Structure formats: C-alpha cells, structure tokens
PDB file of C-alpha atoms and ligand atoms in Angstrom:
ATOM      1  CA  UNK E   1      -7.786  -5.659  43.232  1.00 97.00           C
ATOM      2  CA  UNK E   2      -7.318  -3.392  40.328  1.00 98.00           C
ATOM      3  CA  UNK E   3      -9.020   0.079  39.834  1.00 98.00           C
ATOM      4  CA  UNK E   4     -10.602   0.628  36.644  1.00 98.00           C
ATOM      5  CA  UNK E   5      -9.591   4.138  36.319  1.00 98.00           C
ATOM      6  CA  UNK E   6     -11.971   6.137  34.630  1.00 98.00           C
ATOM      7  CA  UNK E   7     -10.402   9.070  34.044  1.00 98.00           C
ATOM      8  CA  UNK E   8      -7.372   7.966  32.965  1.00 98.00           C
ATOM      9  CA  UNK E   9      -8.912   5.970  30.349  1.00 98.00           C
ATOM     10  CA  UNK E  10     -10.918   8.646  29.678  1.00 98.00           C
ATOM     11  CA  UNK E  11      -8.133  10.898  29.057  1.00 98.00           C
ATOM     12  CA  UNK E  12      -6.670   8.515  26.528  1.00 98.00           C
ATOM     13  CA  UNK E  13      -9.978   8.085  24.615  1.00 98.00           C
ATOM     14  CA  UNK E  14      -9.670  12.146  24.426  1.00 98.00           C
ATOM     15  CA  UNK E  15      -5.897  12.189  23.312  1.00 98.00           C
ATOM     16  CA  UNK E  16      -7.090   9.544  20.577  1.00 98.00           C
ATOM     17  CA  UNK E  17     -10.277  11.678  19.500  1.00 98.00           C
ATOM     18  CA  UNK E  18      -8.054  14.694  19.172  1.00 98.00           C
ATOM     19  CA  UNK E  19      -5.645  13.165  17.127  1.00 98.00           C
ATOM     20  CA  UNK E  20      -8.557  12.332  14.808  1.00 98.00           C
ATOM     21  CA  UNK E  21     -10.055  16.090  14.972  1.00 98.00           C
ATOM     22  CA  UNK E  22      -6.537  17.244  13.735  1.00 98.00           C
ATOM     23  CA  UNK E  23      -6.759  14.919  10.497  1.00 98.00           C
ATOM     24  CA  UNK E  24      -9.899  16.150  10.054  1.00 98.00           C
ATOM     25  CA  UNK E  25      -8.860  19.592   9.951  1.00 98.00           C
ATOM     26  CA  UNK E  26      -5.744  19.310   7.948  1.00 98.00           C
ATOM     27  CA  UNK E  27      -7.818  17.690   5.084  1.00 98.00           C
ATOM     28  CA  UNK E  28      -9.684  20.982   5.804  1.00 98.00           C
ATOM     29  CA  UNK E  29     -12.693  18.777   6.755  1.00 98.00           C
ATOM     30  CA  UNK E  30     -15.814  20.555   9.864  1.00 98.00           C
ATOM     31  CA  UNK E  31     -14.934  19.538  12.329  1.00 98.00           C
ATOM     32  CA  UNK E  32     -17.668  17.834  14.890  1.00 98.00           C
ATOM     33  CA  UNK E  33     -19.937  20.454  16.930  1.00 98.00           C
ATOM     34  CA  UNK E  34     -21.784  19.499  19.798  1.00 98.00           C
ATOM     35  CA  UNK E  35     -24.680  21.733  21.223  1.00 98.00           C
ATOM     36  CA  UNK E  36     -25.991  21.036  24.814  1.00 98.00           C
ATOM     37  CA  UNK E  37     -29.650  22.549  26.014  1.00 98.00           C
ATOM     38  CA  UNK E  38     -29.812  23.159  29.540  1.00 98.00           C
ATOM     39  CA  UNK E  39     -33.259  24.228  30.727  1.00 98.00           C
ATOM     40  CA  UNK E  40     -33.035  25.895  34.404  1.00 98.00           C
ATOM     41  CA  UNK E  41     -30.391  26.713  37.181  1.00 96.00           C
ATOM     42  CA  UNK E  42     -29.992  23.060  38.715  1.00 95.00           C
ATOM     43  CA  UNK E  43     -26.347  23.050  40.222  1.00 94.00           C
ATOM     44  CA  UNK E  44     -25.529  19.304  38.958  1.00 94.00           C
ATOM     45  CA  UNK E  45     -26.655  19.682  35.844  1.00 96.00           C
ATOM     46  CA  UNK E  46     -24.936  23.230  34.932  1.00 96.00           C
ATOM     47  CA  UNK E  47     -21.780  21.729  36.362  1.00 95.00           C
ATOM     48  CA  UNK E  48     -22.230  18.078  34.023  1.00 96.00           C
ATOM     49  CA  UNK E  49     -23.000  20.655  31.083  1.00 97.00           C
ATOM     50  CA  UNK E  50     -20.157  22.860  31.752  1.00 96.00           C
ATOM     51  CA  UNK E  51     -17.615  19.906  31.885  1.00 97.00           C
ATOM     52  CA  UNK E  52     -19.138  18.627  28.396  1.00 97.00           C
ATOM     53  CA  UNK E  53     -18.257  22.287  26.730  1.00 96.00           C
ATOM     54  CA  UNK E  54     -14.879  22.133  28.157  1.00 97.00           C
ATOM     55  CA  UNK E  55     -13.845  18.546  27.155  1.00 98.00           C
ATOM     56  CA  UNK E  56     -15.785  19.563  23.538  1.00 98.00           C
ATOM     57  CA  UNK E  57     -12.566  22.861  24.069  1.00 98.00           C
ATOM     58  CA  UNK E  58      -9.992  19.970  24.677  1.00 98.00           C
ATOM     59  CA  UNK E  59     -10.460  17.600  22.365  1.00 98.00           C
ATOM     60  CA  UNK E  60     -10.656  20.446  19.350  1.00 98.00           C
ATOM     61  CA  UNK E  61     -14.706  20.450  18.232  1.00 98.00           C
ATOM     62  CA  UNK E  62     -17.077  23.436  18.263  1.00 98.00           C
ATOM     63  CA  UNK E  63     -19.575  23.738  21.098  1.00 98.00           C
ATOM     64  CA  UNK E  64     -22.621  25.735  22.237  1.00 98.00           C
ATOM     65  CA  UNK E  65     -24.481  25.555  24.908  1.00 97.00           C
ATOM     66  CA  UNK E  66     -27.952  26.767  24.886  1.00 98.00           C
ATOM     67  CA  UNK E  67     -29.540  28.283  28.677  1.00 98.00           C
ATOM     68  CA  UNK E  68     -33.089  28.712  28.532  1.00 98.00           C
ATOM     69  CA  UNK E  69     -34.814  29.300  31.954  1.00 98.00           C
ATOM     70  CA  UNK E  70     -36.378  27.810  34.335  1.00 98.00           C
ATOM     71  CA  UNK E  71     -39.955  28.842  33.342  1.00 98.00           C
ATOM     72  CA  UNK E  72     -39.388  27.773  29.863  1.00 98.00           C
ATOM     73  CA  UNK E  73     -43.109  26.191  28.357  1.00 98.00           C
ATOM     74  CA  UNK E  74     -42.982  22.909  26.452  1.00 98.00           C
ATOM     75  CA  UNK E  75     -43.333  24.625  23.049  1.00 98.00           C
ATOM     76  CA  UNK E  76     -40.673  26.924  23.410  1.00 98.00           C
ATOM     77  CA  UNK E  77     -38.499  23.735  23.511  1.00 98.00           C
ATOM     78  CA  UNK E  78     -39.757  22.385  20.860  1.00 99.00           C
ATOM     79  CA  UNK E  79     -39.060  25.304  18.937  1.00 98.00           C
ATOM     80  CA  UNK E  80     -35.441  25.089  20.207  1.00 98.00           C
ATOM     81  CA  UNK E  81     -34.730  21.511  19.501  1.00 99.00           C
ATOM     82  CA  UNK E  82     -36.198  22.117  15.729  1.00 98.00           C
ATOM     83  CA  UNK E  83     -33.982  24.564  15.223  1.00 98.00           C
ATOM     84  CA  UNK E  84     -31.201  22.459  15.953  1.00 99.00           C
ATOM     85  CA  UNK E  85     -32.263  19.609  13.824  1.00 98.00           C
ATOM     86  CA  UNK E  86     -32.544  22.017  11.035  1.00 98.00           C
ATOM     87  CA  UNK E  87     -29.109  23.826  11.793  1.00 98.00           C
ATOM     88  CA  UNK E  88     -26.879  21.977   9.160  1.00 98.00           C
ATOM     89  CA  UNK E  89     -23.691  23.408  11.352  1.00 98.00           C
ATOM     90  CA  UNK E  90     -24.671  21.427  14.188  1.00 98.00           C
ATOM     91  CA  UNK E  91     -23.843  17.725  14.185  1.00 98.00           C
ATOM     92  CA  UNK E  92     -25.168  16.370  17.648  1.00 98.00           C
ATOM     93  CA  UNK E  93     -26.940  17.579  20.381  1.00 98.00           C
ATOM     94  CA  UNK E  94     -28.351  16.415  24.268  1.00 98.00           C
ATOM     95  CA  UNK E  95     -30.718  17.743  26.140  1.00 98.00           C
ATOM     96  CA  UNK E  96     -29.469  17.908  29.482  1.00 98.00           C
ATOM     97  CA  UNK E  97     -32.065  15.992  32.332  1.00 97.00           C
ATOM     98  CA  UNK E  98     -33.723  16.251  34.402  1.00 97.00           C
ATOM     99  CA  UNK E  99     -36.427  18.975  32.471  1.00 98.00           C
ATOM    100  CA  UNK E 100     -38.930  21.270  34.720  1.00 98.00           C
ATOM    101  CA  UNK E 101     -42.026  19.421  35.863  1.00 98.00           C
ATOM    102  CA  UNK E 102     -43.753  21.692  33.060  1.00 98.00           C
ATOM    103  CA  UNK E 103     -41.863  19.621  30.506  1.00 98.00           C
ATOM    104  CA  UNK E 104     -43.218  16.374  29.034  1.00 98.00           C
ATOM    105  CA  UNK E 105     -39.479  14.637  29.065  1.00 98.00           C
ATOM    106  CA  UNK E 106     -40.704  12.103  26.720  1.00 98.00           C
ATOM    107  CA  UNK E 107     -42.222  14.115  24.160  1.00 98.00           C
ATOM    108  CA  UNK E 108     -38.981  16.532  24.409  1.00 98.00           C
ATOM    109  CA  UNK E 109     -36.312  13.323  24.022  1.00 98.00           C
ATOM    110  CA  UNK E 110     -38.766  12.504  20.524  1.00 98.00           C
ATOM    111  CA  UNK E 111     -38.450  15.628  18.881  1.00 99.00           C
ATOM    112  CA  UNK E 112     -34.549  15.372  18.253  1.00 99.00           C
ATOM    113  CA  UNK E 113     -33.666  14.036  14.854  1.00 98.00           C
ATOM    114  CA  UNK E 114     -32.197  10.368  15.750  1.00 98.00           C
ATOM    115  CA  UNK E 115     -29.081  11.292  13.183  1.00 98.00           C
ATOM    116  CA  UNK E 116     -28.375  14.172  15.700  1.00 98.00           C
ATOM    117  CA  UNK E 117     -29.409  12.306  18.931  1.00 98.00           C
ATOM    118  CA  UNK E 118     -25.871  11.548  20.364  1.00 98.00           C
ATOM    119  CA  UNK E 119     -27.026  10.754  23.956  1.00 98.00           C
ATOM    120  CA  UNK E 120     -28.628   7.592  22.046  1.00 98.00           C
ATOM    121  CA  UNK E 121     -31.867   8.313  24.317  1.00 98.00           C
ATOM    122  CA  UNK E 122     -34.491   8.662  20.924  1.00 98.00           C
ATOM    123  CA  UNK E 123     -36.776   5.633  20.844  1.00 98.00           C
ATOM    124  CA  UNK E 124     -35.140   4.880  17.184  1.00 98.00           C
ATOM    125  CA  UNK E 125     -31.661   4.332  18.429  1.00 98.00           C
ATOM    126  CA  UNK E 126     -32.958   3.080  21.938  1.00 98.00           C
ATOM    127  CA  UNK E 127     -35.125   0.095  19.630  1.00 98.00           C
ATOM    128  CA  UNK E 128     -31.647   0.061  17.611  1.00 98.00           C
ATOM    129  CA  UNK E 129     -29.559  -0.520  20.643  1.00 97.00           C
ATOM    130  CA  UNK E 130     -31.927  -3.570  21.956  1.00 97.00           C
ATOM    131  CA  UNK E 131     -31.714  -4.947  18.656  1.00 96.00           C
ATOM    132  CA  UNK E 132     -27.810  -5.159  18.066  1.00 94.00           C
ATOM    133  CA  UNK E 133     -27.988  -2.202  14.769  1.00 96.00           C
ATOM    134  CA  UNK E 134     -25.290   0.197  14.525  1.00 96.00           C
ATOM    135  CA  UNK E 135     -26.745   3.216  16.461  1.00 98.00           C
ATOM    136  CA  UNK E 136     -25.662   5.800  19.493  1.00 98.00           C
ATOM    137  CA  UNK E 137     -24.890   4.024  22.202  1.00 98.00           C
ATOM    138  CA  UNK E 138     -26.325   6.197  25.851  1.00 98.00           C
ATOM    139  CA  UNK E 139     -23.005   7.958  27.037  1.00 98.00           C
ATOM    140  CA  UNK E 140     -22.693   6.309  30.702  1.00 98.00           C
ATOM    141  CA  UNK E 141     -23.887   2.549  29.512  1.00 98.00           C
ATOM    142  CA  UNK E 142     -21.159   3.256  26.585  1.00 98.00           C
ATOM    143  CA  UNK E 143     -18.417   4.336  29.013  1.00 98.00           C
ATOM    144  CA  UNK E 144     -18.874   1.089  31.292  1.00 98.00           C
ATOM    145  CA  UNK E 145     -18.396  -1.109  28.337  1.00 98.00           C
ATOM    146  CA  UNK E 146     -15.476   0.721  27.534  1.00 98.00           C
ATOM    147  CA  UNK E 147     -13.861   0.630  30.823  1.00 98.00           C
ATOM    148  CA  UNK E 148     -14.615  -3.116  30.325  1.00 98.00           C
ATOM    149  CA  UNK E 149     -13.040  -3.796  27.163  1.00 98.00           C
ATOM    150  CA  UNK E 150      -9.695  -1.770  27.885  1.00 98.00           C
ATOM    151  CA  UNK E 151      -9.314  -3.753  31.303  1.00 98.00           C
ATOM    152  CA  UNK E 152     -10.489  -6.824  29.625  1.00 98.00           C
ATOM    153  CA  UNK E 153     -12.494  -7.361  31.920  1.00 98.00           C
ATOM    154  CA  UNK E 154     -14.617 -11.090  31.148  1.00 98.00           C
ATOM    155  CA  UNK E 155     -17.940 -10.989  30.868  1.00 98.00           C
ATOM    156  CA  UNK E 156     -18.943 -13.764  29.115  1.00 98.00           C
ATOM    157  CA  UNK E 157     -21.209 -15.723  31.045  1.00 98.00           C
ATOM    158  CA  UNK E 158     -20.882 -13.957  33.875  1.00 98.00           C
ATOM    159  CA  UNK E 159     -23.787 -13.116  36.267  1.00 98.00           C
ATOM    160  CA  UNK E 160     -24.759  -9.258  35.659  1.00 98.00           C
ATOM    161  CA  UNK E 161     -26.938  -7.721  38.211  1.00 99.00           C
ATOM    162  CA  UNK E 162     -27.626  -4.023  37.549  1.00 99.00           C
ATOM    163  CA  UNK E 163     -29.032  -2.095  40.698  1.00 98.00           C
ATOM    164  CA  UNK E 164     -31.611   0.588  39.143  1.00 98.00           C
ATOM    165  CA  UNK E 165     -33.665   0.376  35.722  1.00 98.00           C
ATOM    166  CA  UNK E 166     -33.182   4.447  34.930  1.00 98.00           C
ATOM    167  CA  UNK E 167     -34.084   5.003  31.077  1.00 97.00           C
ATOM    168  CA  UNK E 168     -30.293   6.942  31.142  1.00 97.00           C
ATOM    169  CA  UNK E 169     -28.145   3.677  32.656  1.00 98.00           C
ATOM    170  CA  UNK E 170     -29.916   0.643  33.872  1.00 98.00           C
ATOM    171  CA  UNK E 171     -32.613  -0.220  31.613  1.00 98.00           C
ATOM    172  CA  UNK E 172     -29.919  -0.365  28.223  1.00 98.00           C
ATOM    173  CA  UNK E 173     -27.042  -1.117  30.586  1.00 98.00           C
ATOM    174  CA  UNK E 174     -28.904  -4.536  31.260  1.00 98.00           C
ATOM    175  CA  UNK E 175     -29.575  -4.867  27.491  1.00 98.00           C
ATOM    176  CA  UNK E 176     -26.393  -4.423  26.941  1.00 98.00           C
ATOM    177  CA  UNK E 177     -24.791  -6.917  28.915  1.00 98.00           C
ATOM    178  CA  UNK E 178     -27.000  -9.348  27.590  1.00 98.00           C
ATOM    179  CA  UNK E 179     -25.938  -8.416  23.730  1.00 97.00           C
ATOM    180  CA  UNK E 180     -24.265 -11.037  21.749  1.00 94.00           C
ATOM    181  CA  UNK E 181     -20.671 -10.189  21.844  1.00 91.00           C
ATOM    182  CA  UNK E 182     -17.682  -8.502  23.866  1.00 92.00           C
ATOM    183  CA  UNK E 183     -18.333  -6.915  26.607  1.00 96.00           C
ATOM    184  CA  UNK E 184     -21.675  -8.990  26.955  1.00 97.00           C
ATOM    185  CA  UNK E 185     -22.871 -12.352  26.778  1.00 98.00           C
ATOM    186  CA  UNK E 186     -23.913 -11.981  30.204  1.00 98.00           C
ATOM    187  CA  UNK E 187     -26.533 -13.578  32.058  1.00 98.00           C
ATOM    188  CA  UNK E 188     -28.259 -10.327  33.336  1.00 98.00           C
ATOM    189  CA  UNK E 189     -30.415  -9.849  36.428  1.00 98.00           C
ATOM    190  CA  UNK E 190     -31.812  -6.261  36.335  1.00 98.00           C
ATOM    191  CA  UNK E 191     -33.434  -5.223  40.088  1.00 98.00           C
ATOM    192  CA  UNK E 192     -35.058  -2.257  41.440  1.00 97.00           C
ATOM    193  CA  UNK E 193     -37.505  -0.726  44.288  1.00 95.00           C
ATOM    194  CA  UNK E 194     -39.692  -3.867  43.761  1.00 97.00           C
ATOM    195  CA  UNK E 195     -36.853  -6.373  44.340  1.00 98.00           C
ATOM    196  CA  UNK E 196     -37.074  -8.545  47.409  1.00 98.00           C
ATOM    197  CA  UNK E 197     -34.052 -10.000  49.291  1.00 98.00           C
ATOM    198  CA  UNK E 198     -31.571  -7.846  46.788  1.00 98.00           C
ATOM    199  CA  UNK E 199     -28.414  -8.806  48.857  1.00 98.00           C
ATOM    200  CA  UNK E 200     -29.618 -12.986  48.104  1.00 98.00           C
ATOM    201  CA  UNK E 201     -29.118 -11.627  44.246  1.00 98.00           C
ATOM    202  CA  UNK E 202     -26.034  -9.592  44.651  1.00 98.00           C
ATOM    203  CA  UNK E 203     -23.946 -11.853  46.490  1.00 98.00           C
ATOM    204  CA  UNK E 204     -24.102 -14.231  43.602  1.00 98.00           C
ATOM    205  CA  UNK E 205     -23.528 -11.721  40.902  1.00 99.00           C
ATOM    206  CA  UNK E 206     -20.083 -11.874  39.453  1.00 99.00           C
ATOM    207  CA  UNK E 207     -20.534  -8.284  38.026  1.00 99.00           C
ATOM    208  CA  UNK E 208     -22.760  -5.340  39.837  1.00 99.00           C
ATOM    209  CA  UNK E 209     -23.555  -2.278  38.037  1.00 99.00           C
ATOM    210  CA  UNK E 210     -25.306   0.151  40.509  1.00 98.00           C
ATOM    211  CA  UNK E 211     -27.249   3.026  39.214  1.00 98.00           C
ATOM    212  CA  UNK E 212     -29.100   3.810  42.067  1.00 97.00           C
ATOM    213  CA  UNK E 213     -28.304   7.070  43.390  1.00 96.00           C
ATOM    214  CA  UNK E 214     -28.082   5.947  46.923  1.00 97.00           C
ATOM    215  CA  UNK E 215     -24.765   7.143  48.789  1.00 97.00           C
ATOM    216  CA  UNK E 216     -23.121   3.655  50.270  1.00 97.00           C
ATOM    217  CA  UNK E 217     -25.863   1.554  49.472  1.00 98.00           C
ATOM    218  CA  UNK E 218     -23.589  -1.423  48.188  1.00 98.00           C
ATOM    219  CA  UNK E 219     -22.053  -3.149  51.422  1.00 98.00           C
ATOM    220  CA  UNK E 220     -19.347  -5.824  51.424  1.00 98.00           C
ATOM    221  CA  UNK E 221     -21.814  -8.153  53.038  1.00 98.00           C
ATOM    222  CA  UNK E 222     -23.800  -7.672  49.832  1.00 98.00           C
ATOM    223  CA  UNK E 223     -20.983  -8.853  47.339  1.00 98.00           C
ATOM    224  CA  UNK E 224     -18.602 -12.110  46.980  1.00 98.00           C
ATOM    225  CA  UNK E 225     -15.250 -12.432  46.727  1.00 98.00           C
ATOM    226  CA  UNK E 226     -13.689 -11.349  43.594  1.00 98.00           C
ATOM    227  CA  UNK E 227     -16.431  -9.540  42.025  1.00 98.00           C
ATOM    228  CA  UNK E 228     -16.312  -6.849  39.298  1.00 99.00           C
ATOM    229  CA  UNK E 229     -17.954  -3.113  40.677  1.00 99.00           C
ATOM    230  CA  UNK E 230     -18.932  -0.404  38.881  1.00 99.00           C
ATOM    231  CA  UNK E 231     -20.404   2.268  40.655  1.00 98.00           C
ATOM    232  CA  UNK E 232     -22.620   4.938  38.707  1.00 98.00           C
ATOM    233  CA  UNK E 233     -23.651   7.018  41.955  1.00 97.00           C
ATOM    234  CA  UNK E 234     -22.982  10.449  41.891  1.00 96.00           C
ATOM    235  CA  UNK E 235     -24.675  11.834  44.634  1.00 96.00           C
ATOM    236  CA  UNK E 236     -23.955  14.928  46.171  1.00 95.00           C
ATOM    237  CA  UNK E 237     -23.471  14.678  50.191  1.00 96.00           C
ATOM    238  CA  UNK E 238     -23.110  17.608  52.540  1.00 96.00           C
ATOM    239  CA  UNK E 239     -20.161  18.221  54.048  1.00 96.00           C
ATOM    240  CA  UNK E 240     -18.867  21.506  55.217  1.00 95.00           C
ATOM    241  CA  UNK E 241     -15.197  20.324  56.087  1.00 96.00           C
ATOM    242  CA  UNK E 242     -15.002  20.301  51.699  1.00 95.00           C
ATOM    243  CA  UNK E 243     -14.834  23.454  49.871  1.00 95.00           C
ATOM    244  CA  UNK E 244     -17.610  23.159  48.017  1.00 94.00           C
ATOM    245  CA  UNK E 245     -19.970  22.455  50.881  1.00 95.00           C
ATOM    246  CA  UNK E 246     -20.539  18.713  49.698  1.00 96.00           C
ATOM    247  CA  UNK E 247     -18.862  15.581  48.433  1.00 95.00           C
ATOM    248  CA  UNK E 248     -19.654  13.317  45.696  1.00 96.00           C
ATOM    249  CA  UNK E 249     -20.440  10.051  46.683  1.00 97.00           C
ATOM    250  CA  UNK E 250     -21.368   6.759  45.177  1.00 98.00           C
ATOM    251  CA  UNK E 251     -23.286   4.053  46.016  1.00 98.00           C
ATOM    252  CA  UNK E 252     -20.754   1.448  46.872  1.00 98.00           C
ATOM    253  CA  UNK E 253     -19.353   1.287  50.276  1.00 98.00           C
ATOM    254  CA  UNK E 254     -15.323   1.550  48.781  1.00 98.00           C
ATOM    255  CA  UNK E 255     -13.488   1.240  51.359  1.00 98.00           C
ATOM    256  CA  UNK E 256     -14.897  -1.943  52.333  1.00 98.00           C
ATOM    257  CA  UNK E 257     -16.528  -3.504  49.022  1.00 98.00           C
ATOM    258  CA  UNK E 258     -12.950  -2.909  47.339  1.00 98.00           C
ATOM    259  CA  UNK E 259     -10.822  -5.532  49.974  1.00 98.00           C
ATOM    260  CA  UNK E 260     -13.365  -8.164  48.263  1.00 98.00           C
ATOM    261  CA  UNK E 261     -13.516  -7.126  44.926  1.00 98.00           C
ATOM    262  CA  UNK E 262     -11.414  -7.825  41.585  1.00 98.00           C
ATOM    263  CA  UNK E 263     -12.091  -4.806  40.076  1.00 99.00           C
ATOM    264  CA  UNK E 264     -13.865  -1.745  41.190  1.00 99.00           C
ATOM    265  CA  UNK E 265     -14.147   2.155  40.022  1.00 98.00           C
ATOM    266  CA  UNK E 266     -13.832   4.787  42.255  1.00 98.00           C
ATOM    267  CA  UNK E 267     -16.089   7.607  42.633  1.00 98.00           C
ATOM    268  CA  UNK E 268     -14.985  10.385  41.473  1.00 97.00           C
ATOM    269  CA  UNK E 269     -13.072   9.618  38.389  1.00 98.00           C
ATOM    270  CA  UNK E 270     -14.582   5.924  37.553  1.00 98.00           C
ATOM    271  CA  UNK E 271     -17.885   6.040  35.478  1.00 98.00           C
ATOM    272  CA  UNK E 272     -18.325  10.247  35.491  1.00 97.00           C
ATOM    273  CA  UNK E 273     -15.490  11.205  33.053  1.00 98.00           C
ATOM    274  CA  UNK E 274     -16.191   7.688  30.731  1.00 98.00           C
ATOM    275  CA  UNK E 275     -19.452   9.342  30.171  1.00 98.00           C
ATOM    276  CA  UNK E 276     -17.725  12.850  28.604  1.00 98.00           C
ATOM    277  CA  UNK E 277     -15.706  10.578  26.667  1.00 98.00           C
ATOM    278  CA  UNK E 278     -18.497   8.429  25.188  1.00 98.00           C
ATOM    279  CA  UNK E 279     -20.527  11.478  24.716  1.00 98.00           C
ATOM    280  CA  UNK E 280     -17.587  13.175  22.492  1.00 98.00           C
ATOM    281  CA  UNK E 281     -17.117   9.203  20.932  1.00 98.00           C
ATOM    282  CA  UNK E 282     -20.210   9.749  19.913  1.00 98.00           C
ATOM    283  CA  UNK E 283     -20.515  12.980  18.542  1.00 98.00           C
ATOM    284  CA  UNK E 284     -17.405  12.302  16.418  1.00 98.00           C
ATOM    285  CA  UNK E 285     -20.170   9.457  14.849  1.00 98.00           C
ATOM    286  CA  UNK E 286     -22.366  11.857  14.114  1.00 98.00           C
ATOM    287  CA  UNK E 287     -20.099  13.903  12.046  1.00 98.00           C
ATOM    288  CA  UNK E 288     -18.435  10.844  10.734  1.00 97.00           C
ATOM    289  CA  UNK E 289     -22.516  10.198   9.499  1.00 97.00           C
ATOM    290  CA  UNK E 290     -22.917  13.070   7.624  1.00 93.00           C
ATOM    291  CA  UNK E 291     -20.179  13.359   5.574  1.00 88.00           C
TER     292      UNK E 291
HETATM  293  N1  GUN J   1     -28.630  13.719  33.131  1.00 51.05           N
HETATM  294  C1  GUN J   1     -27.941  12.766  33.795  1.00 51.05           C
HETATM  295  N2  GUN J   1     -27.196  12.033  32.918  1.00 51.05           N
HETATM  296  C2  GUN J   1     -27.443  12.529  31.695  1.00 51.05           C
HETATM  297  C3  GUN J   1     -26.969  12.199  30.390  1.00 51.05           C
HETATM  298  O1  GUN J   1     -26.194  11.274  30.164  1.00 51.05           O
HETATM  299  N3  GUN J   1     -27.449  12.971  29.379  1.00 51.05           N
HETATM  300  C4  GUN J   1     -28.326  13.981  29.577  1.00 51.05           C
HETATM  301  N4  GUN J   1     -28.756  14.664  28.521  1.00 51.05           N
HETATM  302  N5  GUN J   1     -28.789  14.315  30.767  1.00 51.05           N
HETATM  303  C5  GUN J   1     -28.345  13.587  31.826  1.00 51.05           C
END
C-alpha cells in the first residue's frame, strides 16, 4: 500500500511555482496576485481562506483577501466582484463557498470574468473543461489528477466511481476521469443520494473518489482488494481530547480501507493541501494569460 501524500507533493508543486515567481521577478515581470472574497464568519471557510493567503506569502505572489459580512445583500457583491474584474492589478480571484442564504450562488459564480475565474467554477471554463479546451481546471478535481500523475497511478480503463456529484468536486471530477488522456480514460460511474445498493458499485470500482462529506462512510467491506482511494472528506468532528475542540475527518474508514487498498490518501494532508497547490497552479495561468 502506498500513501499518496498530499502534502508532500504539494510542497514540491510550491517549491517549483516559486522558482518560477523568482524568474518572473528578476526579468522584473508582476508577479501573480490572487484575491479571495470571503462573505461571513464561517470557521471552515475563514480557516481554507486564511491557508490560501499564506501559501499565496510562500510561494512569492501578492494576495488580498476581501471580508465582507455576514449580512452582505446580493448587489453589494456584485459590486465587489466587478471591481475585481476591472482591477487590472488583480490576476485571479475565488469566491470562497458556501455564500449566505441571501446570496444567489449561481448568479454570484457568473459575474466573475472567466480570464480571472481561477477556481474554474464559471460556466465558460466549466463547458471548457467538459469539452477537453485549455481552461481552469476546479482546484480539488485538479489536485487529484495531480496526485495521480506524480504516483503514476493507471487509470486507463479503470472503473471510476465518484461518491457525491458537488458542482466543486464530483460532477467535473467524473468528467474528468472520463477525458481522453492521462490521468483519464476511465470508465466512470458517478453515484449519489439516489444510488441504490452503492456498496454492489463500489466493490467493483478499481478507483473511488469520495466527495461526500460523510465522516467514515467508506468501509472495507465496501472496496476490493487493491483499489486506488482518494478521500475528499473534510469534515469537522467533535472531540474535546484535541486542542481545537474537533478533528478533521474523512470519509473513508483508514485504518481499515488502507490494509486492502493500493493506494490511498490520508486525511489530513491527502486531497486538502493539493487543492492550495492547484489553486496557486492556477493563478500562475492567469498571469501567464495576460501577459
Ligand atoms: N468551498 C469549498 N471548496 C471550495 C473551493 O475550492 N473554492 C471555493 N471558492 N470555495 C470552496
């Protein structure tokens, strides 16, 4: 069994994009900025946002993050996000979810310019995505192919089932899989909360992505011998023996579903810091774009 270890990999993809950020400067080039809108006080996502800024510190680009509150109306956003399309300084920017029930998500996610739109999640590079065109790839989707490729991990017709059809992972992490090329070429089974007898379709699957957001959901009874894992849970779990007051945990039953896999990330440090990389990856694009 081999771990595919996320954060060092991670950490390597962030050596190699600050290696680029110093040519960049030394041929007195911008370099990339990366502006993050965070709209309320949720815990999770202040702590995701606040790990994006510092990795944006460590690899050598500009950042800003942008707190607006919880009360914040619809237009007000809009406002904001125009204002960062039209701010020539700024080179990519996300929109941190989950938005206040006052917030139309959708309408928010098609107001930011798709040159600018590095979480990929604009239905131009979404469309772009499904149909093989260059185009930002969604962070966490982007990281798992990643992890993939450096392990070389096969996935050429393999059996893909992703667990969970989220607009953020699921839904273009099965179109993914199913893309011409490497990683992909997959035969891909996407489930959900509709899905009946959803062990009968794991145990066959030679690959399981789950994106599901339910703490040990994935069982060893539920996968077959030598499969590949990748777990995208991050949920928090109480515990008051931790100093936080909770732990992170994914959706895969490790201790057990690892004695049967091939290869398997851990949670924390599998999926979670691929998805900083990706996100930097991409924002280095963006620059790259508008040159
Ligand atoms: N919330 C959970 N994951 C993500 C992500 O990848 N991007 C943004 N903007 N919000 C998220």
């Amino acid at each position: 069994m081999t771990i595919l270890d996320g954060k060092k990999v991670s950490n390597d993809i962030k050596d190699e994009i600050t290696e680029q950020v110093k040519k960049m400067k030394a041929k007195g080039e911008k370099v990339p900025h990366l502006a993050a809108v965070i709209v309320g006080n949720d815990g999770a996502s202040l702590t995701y946002v606040g790990s994006k800024v510092r990795a944006c510190e460590r690899v050598g680009f500009e950042s800003t993050m942008v707190r607006m509150s919880n009360t914040t109306s619809e237009i007000e956003l809009l406002d904001k996000i125009e204002e960062l399309n039209q701010n020539d300084d700024i080179d990519g920017f996300i929109i941190q979810l989950p938005l206040p029930p006052q917030i139309n998500t959708q309408k928010v996610l098609m107001a930011v310019d798709p040159s600018k739109d590095v979480d990929g999640f604009h239905p131009e590079n979404f469309g772009k995505m499904a149909l093989d065109m260059s185009t930002f790839i969604p962070a966490t989707p982007f990281g798992i192919l990643e992890l993939l490729d450096r392990y070389d991990v096969e996935t050429k017709g393999k059996h893909t089932v992703v667990i969970g059809r989220s607009h953020i992972v699921g839904r273009p992490m099965s179109i993914l899989m199913g893309r011409k090329g490497f990683p992909g070429n997959s035969t891909v089974t996407l489930t959900h909360s509709h899905t009946k007898n959803i062990t009968q379709i794991t145990s066959q699957a030679d690959i399981i992505i789950s994106a599901l957001g339910v703490p040990n959901f994935l069982k060893a009874e539920m996968v077959k011998d030598d499969a590949v894992i990748i777990d995208v849970g991050i949920t928090r779990v109480p515990d008051e023996s931790s100093p936080k007051g909770y732990i992170i945990t994914g959706d895969v039953d490790f201790e057990n579903v690892s004695k049967k896999a091939s290869f398997i990330t851990p949670v924390p440090g599998g999926v979670g810091p691929m998805t900083i990389a990706m996100l930097l990856k991409n924002t280095l694009l963006a620059r790259e774009q508008r040159m």
